[in-house]
CSV table of C-alpha atoms in Angstrom, one decimal:
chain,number,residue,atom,x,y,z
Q,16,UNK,CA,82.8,32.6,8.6
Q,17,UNK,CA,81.2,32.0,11.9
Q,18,UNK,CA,77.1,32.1,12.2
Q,19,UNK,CA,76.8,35.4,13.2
Q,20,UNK,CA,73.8,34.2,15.5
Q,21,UNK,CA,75.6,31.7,17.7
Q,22,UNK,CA,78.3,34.6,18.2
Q,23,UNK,CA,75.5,36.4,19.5
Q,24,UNK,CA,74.0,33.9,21.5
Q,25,UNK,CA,77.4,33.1,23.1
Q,26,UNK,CA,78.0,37.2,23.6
Q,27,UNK,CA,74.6,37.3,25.4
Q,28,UNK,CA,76.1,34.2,27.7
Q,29,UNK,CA,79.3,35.4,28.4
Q,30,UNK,CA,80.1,37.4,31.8
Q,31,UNK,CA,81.9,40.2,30.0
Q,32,UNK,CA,80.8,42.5,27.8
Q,33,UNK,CA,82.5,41.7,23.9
Q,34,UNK,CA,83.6,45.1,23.6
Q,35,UNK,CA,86.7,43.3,25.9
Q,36,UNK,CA,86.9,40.6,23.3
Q,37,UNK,CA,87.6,43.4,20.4
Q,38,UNK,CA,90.3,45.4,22.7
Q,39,UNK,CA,91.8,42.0,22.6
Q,40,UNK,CA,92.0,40.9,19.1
Q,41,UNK,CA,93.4,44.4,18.3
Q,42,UNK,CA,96.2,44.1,20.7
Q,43,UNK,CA,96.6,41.0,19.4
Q,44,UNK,CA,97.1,42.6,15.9
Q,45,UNK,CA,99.2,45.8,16.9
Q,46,UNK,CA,101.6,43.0,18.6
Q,47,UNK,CA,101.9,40.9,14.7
Q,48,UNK,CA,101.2,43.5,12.7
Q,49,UNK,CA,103.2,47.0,14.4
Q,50,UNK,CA,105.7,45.4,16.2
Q,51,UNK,CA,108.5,45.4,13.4
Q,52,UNK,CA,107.9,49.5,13.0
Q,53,UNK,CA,109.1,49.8,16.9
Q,54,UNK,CA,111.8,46.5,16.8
Q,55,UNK,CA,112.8,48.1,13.2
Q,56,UNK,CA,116.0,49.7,14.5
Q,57,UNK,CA,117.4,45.8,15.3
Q,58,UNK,CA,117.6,45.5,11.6
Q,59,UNK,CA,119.6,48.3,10.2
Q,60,UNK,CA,123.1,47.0,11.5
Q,61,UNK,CA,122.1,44.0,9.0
Q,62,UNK,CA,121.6,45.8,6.2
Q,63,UNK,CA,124.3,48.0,6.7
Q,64,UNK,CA,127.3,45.5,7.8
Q,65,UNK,CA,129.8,46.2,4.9
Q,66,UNK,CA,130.5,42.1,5.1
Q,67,UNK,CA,127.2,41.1,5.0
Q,68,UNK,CA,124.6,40.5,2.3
Q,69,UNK,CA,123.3,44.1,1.9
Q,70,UNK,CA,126.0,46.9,2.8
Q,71,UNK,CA,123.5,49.4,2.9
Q,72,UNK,CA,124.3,52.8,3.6
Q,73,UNK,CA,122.7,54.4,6.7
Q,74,UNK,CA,121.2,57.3,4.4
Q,75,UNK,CA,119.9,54.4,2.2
Q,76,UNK,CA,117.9,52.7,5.1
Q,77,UNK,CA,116.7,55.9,6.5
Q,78,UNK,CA,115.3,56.1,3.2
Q,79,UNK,CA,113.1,53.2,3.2
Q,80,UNK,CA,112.1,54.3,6.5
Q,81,UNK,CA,111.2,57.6,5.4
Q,82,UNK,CA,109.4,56.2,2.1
Q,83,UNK,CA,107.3,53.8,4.3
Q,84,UNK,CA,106.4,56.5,6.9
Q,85,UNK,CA,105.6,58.9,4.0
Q,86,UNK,CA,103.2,56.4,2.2
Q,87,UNK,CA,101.2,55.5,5.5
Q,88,UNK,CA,101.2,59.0,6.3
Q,89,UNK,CA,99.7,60.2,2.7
Q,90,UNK,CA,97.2,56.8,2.7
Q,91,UNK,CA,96.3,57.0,6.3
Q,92,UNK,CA,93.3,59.4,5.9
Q,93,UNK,CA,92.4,57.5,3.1
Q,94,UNK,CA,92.0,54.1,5.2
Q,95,UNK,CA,90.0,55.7,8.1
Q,96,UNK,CA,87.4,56.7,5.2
Q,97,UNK,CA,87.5,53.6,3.6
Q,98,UNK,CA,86.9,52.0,7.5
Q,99,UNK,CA,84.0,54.3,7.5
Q,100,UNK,CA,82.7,53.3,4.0
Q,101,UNK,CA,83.0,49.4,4.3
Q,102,UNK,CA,83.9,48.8,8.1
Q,103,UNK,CA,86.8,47.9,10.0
Q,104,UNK,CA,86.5,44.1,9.5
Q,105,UNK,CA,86.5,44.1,5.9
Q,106,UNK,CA,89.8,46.2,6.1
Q,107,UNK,CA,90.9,43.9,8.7
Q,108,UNK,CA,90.9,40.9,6.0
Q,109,UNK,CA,92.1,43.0,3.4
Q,110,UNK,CA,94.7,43.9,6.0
Q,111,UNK,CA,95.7,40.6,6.6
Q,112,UNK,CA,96.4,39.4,3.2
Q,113,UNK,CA,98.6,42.3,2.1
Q,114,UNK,CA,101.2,42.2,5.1
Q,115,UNK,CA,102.0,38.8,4.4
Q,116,UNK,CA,102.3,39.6,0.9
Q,117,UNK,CA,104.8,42.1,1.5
Q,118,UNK,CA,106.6,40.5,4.2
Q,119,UNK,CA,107.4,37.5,1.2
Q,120,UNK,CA,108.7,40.8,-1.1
Q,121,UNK,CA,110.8,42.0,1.7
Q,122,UNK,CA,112.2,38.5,2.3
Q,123,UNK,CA,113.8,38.7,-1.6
Q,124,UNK,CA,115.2,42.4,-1.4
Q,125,UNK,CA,118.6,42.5,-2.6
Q,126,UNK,CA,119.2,46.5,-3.6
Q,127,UNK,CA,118.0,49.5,-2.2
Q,128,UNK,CA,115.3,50.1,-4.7
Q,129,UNK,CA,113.8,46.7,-3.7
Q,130,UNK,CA,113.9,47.8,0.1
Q,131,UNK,CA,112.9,51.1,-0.8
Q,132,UNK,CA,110.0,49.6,-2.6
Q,133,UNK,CA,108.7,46.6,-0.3
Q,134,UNK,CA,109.9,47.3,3.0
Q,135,UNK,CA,109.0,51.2,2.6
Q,136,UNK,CA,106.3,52.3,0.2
Q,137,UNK,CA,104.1,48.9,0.1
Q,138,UNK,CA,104.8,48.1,3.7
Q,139,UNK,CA,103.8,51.4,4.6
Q,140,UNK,CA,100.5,51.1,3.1
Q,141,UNK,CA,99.9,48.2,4.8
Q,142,UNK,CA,100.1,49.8,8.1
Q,143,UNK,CA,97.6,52.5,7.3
Q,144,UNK,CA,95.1,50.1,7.4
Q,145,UNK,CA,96.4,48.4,10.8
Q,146,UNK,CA,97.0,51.8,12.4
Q,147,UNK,CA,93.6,53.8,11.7
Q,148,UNK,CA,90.2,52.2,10.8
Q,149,UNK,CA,91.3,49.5,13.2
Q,150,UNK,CA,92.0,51.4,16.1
Q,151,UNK,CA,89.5,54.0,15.6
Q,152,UNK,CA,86.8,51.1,15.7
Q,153,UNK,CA,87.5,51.0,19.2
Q,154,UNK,CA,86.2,54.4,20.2
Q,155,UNK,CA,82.5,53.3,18.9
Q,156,UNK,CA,82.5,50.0,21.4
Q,157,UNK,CA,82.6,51.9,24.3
Q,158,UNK,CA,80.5,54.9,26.0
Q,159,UNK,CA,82.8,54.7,29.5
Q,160,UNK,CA,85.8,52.9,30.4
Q,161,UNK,CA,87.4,54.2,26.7
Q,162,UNK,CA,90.4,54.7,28.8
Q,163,UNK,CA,90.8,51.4,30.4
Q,164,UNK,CA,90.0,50.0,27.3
Q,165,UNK,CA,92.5,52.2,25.4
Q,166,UNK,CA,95.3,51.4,28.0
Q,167,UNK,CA,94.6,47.2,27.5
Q,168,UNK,CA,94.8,47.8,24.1
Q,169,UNK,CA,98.4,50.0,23.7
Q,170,UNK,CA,99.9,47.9,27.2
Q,171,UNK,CA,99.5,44.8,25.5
Q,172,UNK,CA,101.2,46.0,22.2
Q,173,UNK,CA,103.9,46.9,23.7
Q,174,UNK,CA,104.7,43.8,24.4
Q,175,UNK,CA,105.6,43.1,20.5
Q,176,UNK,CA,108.5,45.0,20.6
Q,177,UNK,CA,110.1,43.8,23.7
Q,178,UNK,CA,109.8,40.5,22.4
Q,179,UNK,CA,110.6,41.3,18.3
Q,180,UNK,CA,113.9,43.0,18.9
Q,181,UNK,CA,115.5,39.6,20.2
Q,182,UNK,CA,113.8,37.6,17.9
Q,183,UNK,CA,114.7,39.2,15.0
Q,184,UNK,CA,117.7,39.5,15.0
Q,185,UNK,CA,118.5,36.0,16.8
Q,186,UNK,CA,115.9,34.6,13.3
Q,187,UNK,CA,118.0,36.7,10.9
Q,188,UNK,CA,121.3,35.5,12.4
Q,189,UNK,CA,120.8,31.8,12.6
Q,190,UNK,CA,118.0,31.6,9.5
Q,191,UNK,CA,119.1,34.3,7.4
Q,192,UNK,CA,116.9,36.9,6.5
Q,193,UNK,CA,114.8,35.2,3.6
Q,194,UNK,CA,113.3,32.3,5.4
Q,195,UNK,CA,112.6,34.3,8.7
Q,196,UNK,CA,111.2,37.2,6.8
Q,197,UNK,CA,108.9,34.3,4.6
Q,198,UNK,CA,108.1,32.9,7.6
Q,199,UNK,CA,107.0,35.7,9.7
Q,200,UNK,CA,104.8,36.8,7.4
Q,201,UNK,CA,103.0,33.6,6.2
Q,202,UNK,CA,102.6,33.1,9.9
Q,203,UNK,CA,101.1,37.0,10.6
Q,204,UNK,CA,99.1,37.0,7.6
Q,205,UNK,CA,97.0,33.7,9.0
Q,206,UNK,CA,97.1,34.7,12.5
Q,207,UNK,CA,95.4,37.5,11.2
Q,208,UNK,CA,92.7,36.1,9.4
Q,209,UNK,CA,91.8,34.0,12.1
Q,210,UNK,CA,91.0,37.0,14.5
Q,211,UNK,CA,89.0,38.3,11.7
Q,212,UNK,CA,86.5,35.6,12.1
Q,213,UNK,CA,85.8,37.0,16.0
Q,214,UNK,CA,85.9,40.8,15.1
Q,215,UNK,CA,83.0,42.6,14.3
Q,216,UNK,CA,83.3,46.6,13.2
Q,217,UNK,CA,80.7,47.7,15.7
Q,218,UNK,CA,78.3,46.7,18.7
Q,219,UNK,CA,75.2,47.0,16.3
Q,220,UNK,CA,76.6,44.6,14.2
Q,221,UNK,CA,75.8,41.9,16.7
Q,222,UNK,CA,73.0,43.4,18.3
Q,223,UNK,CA,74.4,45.0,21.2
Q,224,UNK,CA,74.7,48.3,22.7
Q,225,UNK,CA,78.4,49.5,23.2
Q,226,UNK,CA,79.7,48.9,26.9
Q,227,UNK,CA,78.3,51.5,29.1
Q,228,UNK,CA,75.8,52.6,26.7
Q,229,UNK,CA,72.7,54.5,28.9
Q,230,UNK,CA,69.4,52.7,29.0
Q,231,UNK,CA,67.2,53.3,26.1
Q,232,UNK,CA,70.0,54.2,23.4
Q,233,UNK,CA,69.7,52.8,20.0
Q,234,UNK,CA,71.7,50.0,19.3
Q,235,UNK,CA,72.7,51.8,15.6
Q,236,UNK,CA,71.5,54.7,13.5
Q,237,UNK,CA,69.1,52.2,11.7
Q,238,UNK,CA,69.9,54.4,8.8
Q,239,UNK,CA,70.9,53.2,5.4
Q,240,UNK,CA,74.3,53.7,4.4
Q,241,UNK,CA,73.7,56.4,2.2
Q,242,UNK,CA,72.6,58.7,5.1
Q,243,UNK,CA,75.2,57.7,7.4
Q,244,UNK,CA,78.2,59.3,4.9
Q,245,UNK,CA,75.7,62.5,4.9
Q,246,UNK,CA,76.2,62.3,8.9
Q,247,UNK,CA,79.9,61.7,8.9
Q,248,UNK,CA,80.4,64.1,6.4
Q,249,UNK,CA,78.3,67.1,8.8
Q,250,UNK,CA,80.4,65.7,11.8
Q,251,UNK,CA,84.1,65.6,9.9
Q,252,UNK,CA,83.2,69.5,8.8
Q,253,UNK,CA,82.8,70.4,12.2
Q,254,UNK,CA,85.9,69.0,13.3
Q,255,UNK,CA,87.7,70.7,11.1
Q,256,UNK,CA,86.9,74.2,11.8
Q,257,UNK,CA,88.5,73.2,15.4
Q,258,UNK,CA,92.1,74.4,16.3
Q,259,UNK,CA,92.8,71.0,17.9
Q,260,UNK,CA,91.9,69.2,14.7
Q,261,UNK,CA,95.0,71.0,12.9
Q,262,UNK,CA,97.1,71.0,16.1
Q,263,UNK,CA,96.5,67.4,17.4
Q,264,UNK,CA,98.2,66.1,13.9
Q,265,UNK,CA,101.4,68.2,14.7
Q,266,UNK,CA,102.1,67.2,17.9
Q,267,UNK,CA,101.6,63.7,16.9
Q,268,UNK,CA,104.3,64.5,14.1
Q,269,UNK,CA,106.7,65.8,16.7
Q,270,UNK,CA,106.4,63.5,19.2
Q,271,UNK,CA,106.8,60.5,16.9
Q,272,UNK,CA,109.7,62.1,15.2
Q,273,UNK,CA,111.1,62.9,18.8
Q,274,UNK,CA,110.9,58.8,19.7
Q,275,UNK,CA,111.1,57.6,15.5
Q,276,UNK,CA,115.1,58.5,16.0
Q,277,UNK,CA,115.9,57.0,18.9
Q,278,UNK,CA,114.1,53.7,17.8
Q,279,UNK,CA,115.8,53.5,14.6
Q,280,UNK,CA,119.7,54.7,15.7
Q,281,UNK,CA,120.2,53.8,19.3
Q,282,UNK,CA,121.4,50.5,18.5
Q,283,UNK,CA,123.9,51.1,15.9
Q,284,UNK,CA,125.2,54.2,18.4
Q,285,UNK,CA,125.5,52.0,21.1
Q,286,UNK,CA,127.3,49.4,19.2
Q,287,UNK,CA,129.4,51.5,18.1
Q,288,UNK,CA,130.1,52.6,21.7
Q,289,UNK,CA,131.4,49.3,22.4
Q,290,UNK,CA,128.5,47.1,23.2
Q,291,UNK,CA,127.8,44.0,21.6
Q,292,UNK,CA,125.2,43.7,18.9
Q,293,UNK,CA,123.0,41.2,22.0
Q,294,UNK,CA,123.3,44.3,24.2
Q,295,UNK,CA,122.4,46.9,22.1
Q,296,UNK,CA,118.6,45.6,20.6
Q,297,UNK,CA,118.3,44.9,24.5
Q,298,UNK,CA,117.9,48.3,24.8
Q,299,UNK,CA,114.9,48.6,22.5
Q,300,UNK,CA,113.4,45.4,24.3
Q,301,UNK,CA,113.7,47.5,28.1
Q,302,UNK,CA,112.2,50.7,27.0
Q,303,UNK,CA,109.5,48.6,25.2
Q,304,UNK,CA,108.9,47.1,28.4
Q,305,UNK,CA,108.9,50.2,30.5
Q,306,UNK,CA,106.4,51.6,28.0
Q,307,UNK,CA,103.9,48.8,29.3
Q,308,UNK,CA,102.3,50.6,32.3
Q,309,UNK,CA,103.3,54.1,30.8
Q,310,UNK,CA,100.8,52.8,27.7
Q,311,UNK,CA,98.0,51.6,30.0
Q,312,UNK,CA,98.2,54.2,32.4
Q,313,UNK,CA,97.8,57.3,30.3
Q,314,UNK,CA,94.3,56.9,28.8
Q,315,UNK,CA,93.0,56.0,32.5
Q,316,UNK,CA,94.5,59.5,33.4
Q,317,UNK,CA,93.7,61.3,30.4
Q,318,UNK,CA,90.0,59.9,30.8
Q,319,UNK,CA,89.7,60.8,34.2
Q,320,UNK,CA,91.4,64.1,34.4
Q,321,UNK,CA,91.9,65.5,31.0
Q,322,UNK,CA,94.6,64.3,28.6
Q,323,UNK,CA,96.8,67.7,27.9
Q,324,UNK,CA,98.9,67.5,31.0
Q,325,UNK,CA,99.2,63.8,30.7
Q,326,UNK,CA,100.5,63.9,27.1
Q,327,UNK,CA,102.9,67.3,27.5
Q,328,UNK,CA,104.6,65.5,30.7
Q,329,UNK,CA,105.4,62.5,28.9
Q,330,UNK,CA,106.7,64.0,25.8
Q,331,UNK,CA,109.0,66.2,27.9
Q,332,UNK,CA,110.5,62.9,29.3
Q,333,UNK,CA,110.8,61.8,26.2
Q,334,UNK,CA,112.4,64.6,24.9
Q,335,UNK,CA,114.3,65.2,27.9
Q,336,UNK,CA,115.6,61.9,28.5
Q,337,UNK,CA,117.6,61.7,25.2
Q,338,UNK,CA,120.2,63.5,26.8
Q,339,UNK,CA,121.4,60.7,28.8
Q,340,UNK,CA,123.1,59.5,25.6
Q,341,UNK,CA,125.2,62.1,25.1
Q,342,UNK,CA,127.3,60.9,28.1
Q,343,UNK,CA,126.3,57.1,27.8
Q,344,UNK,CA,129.1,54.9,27.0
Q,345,UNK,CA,128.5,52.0,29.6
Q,346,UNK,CA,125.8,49.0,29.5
Q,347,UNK,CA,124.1,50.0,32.4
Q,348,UNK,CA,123.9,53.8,31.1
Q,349,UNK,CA,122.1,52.8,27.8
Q,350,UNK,CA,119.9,50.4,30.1
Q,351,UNK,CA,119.3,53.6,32.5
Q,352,UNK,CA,118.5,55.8,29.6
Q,353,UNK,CA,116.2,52.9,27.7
Q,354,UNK,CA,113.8,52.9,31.5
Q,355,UNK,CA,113.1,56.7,31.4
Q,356,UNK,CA,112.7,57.2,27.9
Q,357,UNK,CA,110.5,54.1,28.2
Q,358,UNK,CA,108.5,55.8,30.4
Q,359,UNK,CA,107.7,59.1,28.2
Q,360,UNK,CA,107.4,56.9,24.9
Q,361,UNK,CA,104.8,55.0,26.4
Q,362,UNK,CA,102.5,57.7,27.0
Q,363,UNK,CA,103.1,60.5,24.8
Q,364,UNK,CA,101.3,58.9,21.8
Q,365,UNK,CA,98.6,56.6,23.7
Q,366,UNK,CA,95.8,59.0,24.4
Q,367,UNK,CA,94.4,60.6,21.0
Q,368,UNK,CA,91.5,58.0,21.3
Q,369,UNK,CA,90.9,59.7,24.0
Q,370,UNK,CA,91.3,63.2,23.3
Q,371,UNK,CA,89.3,62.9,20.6
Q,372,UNK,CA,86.1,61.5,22.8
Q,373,UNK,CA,86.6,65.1,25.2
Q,374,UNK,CA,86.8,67.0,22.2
Q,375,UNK,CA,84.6,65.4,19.3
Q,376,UNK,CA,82.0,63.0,21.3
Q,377,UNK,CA,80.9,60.0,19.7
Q,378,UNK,CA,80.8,60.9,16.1
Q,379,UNK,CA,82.7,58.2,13.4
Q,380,UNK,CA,86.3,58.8,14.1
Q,381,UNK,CA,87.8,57.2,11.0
Q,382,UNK,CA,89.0,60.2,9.3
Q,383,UNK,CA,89.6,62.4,12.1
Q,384,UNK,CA,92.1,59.9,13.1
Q,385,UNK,CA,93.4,59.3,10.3
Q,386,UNK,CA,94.6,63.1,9.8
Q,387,UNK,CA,96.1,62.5,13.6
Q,388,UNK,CA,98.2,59.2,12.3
Q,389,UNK,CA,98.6,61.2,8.9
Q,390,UNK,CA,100.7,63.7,11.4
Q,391,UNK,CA,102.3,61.1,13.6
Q,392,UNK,CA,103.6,59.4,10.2
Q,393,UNK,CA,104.7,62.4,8.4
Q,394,UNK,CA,106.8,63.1,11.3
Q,395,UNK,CA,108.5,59.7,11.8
Q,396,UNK,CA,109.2,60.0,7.4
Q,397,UNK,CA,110.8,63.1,7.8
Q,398,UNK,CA,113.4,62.5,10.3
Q,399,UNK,CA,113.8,58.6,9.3
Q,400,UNK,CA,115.4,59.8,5.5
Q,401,UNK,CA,117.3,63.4,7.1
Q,402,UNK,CA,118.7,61.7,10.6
Q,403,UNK,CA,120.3,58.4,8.5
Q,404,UNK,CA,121.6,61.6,5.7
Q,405,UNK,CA,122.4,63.5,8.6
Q,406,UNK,CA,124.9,60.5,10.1
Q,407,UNK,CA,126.1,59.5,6.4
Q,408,UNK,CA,127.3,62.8,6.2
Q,409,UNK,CA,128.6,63.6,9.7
Q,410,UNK,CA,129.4,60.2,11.1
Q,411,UNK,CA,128.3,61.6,14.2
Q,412,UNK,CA,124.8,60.9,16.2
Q,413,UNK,CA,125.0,64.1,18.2
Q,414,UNK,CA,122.9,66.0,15.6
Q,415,UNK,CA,120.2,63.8,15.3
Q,416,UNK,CA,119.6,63.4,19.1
Q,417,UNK,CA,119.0,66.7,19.8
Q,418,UNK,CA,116.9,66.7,16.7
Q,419,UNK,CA,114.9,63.9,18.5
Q,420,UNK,CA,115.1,66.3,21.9
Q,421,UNK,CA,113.4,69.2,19.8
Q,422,UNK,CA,110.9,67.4,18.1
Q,423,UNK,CA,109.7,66.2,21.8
Q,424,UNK,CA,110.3,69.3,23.8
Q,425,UNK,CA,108.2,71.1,20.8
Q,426,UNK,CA,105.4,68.6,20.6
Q,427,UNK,CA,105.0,69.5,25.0
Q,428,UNK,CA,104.7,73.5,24.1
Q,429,UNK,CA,102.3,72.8,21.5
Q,430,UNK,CA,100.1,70.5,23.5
Q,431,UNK,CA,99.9,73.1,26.5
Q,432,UNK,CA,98.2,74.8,24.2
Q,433,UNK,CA,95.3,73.1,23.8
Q,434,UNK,CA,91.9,74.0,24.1
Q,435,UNK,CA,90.6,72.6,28.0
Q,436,UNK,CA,89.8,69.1,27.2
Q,437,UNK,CA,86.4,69.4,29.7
Q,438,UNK,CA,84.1,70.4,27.0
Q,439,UNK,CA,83.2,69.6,24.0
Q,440,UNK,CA,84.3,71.6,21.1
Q,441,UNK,CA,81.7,70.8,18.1
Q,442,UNK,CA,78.7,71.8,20.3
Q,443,UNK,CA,75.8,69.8,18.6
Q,444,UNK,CA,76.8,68.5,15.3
Q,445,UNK,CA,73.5,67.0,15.0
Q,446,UNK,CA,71.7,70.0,14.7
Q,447,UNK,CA,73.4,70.5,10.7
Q,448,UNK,CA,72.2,67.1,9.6
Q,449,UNK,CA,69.5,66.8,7.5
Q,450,UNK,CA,66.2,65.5,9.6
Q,451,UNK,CA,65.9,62.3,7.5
Q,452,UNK,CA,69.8,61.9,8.4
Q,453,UNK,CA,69.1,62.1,12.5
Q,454,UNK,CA,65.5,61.2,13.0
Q,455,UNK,CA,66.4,57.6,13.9
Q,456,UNK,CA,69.3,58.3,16.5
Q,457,UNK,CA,68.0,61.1,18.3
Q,458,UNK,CA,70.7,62.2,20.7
Q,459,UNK,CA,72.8,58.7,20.6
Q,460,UNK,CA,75.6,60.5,19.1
């Protein structure tokens, strides 16, 4: 590992501050490691092509979906504790290591079980660690700019996607899918591990204060570990006796169930409307695209103005948007639909970061984020297993796109009715924790 005091050294040289640096390497990592979740819907024509290797059915693949959803959902408040307990970093590496191992699995599936298995229930707990003690890491490197920083980091991972759905298929098609599947994850597994040598959990770590920190705040608790799970465990009763903490987990359920069907079946609908298989993961490429400024606009506006109105438009575009299909049946009306749906996908699920700053402060937001991606993924499980049953058994799309409309529409009422994001609702949390628990941070938190 690098020495930890010429990082320093070259941190206090360096014209930016390295809270930058770790929005970064986590874009970075949501473009390897997350990309395949949002670039997923390339691969079910694959699997399910009668004359292919597979012939799996849709309900079968919505399946595996729904198992790998399921299993990040159940594990996810488990890995934001565990990213409280032994840091971010360490579940970084651990990270790392796994997804290429599974990726290698996925490479040799050749029933449903096996799929169900390694691309669902083992991928799936893979991504729990990517999605939560990672990201939540990023709240405690910055006291201002969380916003812009929050934006970088969701802006740049959208270009994963865009890029993935292409690739993909174009690797599976002139590869086949063992060697590309082998080769993407040997490949993401050491990319990986090579940001892990630059990342560091938090500011403290390297002996800095997090960007925008006031003058005069501590650079860390300076308390041992044993009293800083006594603090988190105060802070993480607070939160719960808020109606946001049971509310912000539901909306992220229906907004990602709103998006988590149009991701997975607009290709296969729109193939079976006539376009080519090229043209169809297209689609998912655009509205990844369009989600770029959508993604880095909406934690600069939640920041700035309050993130309910911000979060309840875009899921009503989402939602709304998904009409378009009903009446698409020409290139340039998928292409039209895949730019305003874009737009909504981008920002409906980019500003719980930030949300849970207004609300919640600066306690450790490992496990309240966790619940929130616990939600997000419960949603996207449940409608990834009923909407592939739902076309097996209709051999239709109609139902589950206005399924996908509800879901969205529903997660904008819910959100308007959110507590005002202007003030704080814990009050100070600092006041229940024992004096030998607080004496050394004062009111840094």
């Amino acid at each position: 590992m690098p020495n930890i005091n010429a990082l320093s050294q070259w941190v206090n040289r360096a014209p930016f501050h390295y809270a930058w640096v770790i929005v970064g390497i986590l874009a970075l990592v949501q473009m390897v490691a997350l990309s395949i979740n949002f670039a997923g819907g390339v691969l079910v024509d694959p699997l399910t092509d009668p004359d292919g290797d597979f012939g799996f059915s849709f309900s079968s693949i919505g399946f595996s979906f729904g198992v790998y959803f399921l299993s990040a959902a159940l594990l996810a408040p488990v890995a934001g504790w565990l990213g409280d307990r032994y840091g971010s970093r360490n579940m970084m590496v651990l990270g790392a290591v796994s997804y290429c191992g599974v990726m290698v699995l996925v490479a040799f599936v050749s029933s449903p079980w096996e799929l169900w298995l390694s691309f669902g229930f083992l991928r799936g707990a893979v991504q729990a660690i990517f999605m939560v003690p990672l990201m939540a890491a990023v709240s405690g490197w910055f006291r201002r700019r969380l916003g812009l920083g929050t934006g970088i980091l969701w802006a740049a991972s959208g270009v994963g996607p865009a890029f993935m759905s292409p690739v993909l298929i174009n690797l599976v098609a002139n590869l086949n899918w063992q060697t590309t599947f082998i080769y993407f994850g040997l490949a993401a597994g050491v990319f990986i591990l090579l940001l892990a040598l630059l990342f560091r959990s938090k500011p403290s770590e390297m002996g800095i204060a997090p960007y925008g920190a006031s003058e005069g705040e501590p650079l860390g608790t300076g308390l041992p570990h044993s009293l800083e799970q006594v603090r988190a465990k105060v802070f993480n009763q607070h939160v719960r006796r808020t109606k946001a903490f049971w509310n912000l987990p539901a909306i992220h359920g229906l907004g990602c169930a709103g998006h988590g069907i149009v991701l997975l079946f607009v290709v296969p609908f729109a193939v079976m409307k006539g376009l080519s298989f090229t043209e169809a993961a297209i689609i998912l490429s655009i509205l990844s695209i369009v989600s770029i400024p959508s993604r880095m606009l909406t934690p600069m506006i939640a920041e700035k103005y309050g993130t309910k109105t911000i979060m309840a438009t875009c899921l009503m575009i989402q939602g709304l948007s998904v009409i378009c299909l009903f009446f698409s049946s020409e290139l340039w009306h998928f292409y039209g639909f895949a730019v305003l749906f874009g737009i909504g996908f981008g920002g409906e699920w980019t500003g719980y970061l930030v949300i849970n700053r207004q609300y919640y402060g600066n306690g450790p937001m490992g496990s309240v984020y966790g619940w929130q991606m616990s939600g997000a993924l419960m949603g996207h499980a449940f409608v990834s297993w009923i909407a592939g049953l739902i076309v097996d058994l209709t051999g239709s799309y109609n139902a589950v796109f206005a399924l996908s409309i509800a879901a969205s529409v529903g997660g904008a009422l819910v959100t308007v009715s959110l507590e005002d994001t202007s003030k704080r609702l814990i009050g100070d949390w600092e006041a229940a924790v024992p004096e030998e628990a607080r004496a050394a941070v004062g009111s840094a938190d």
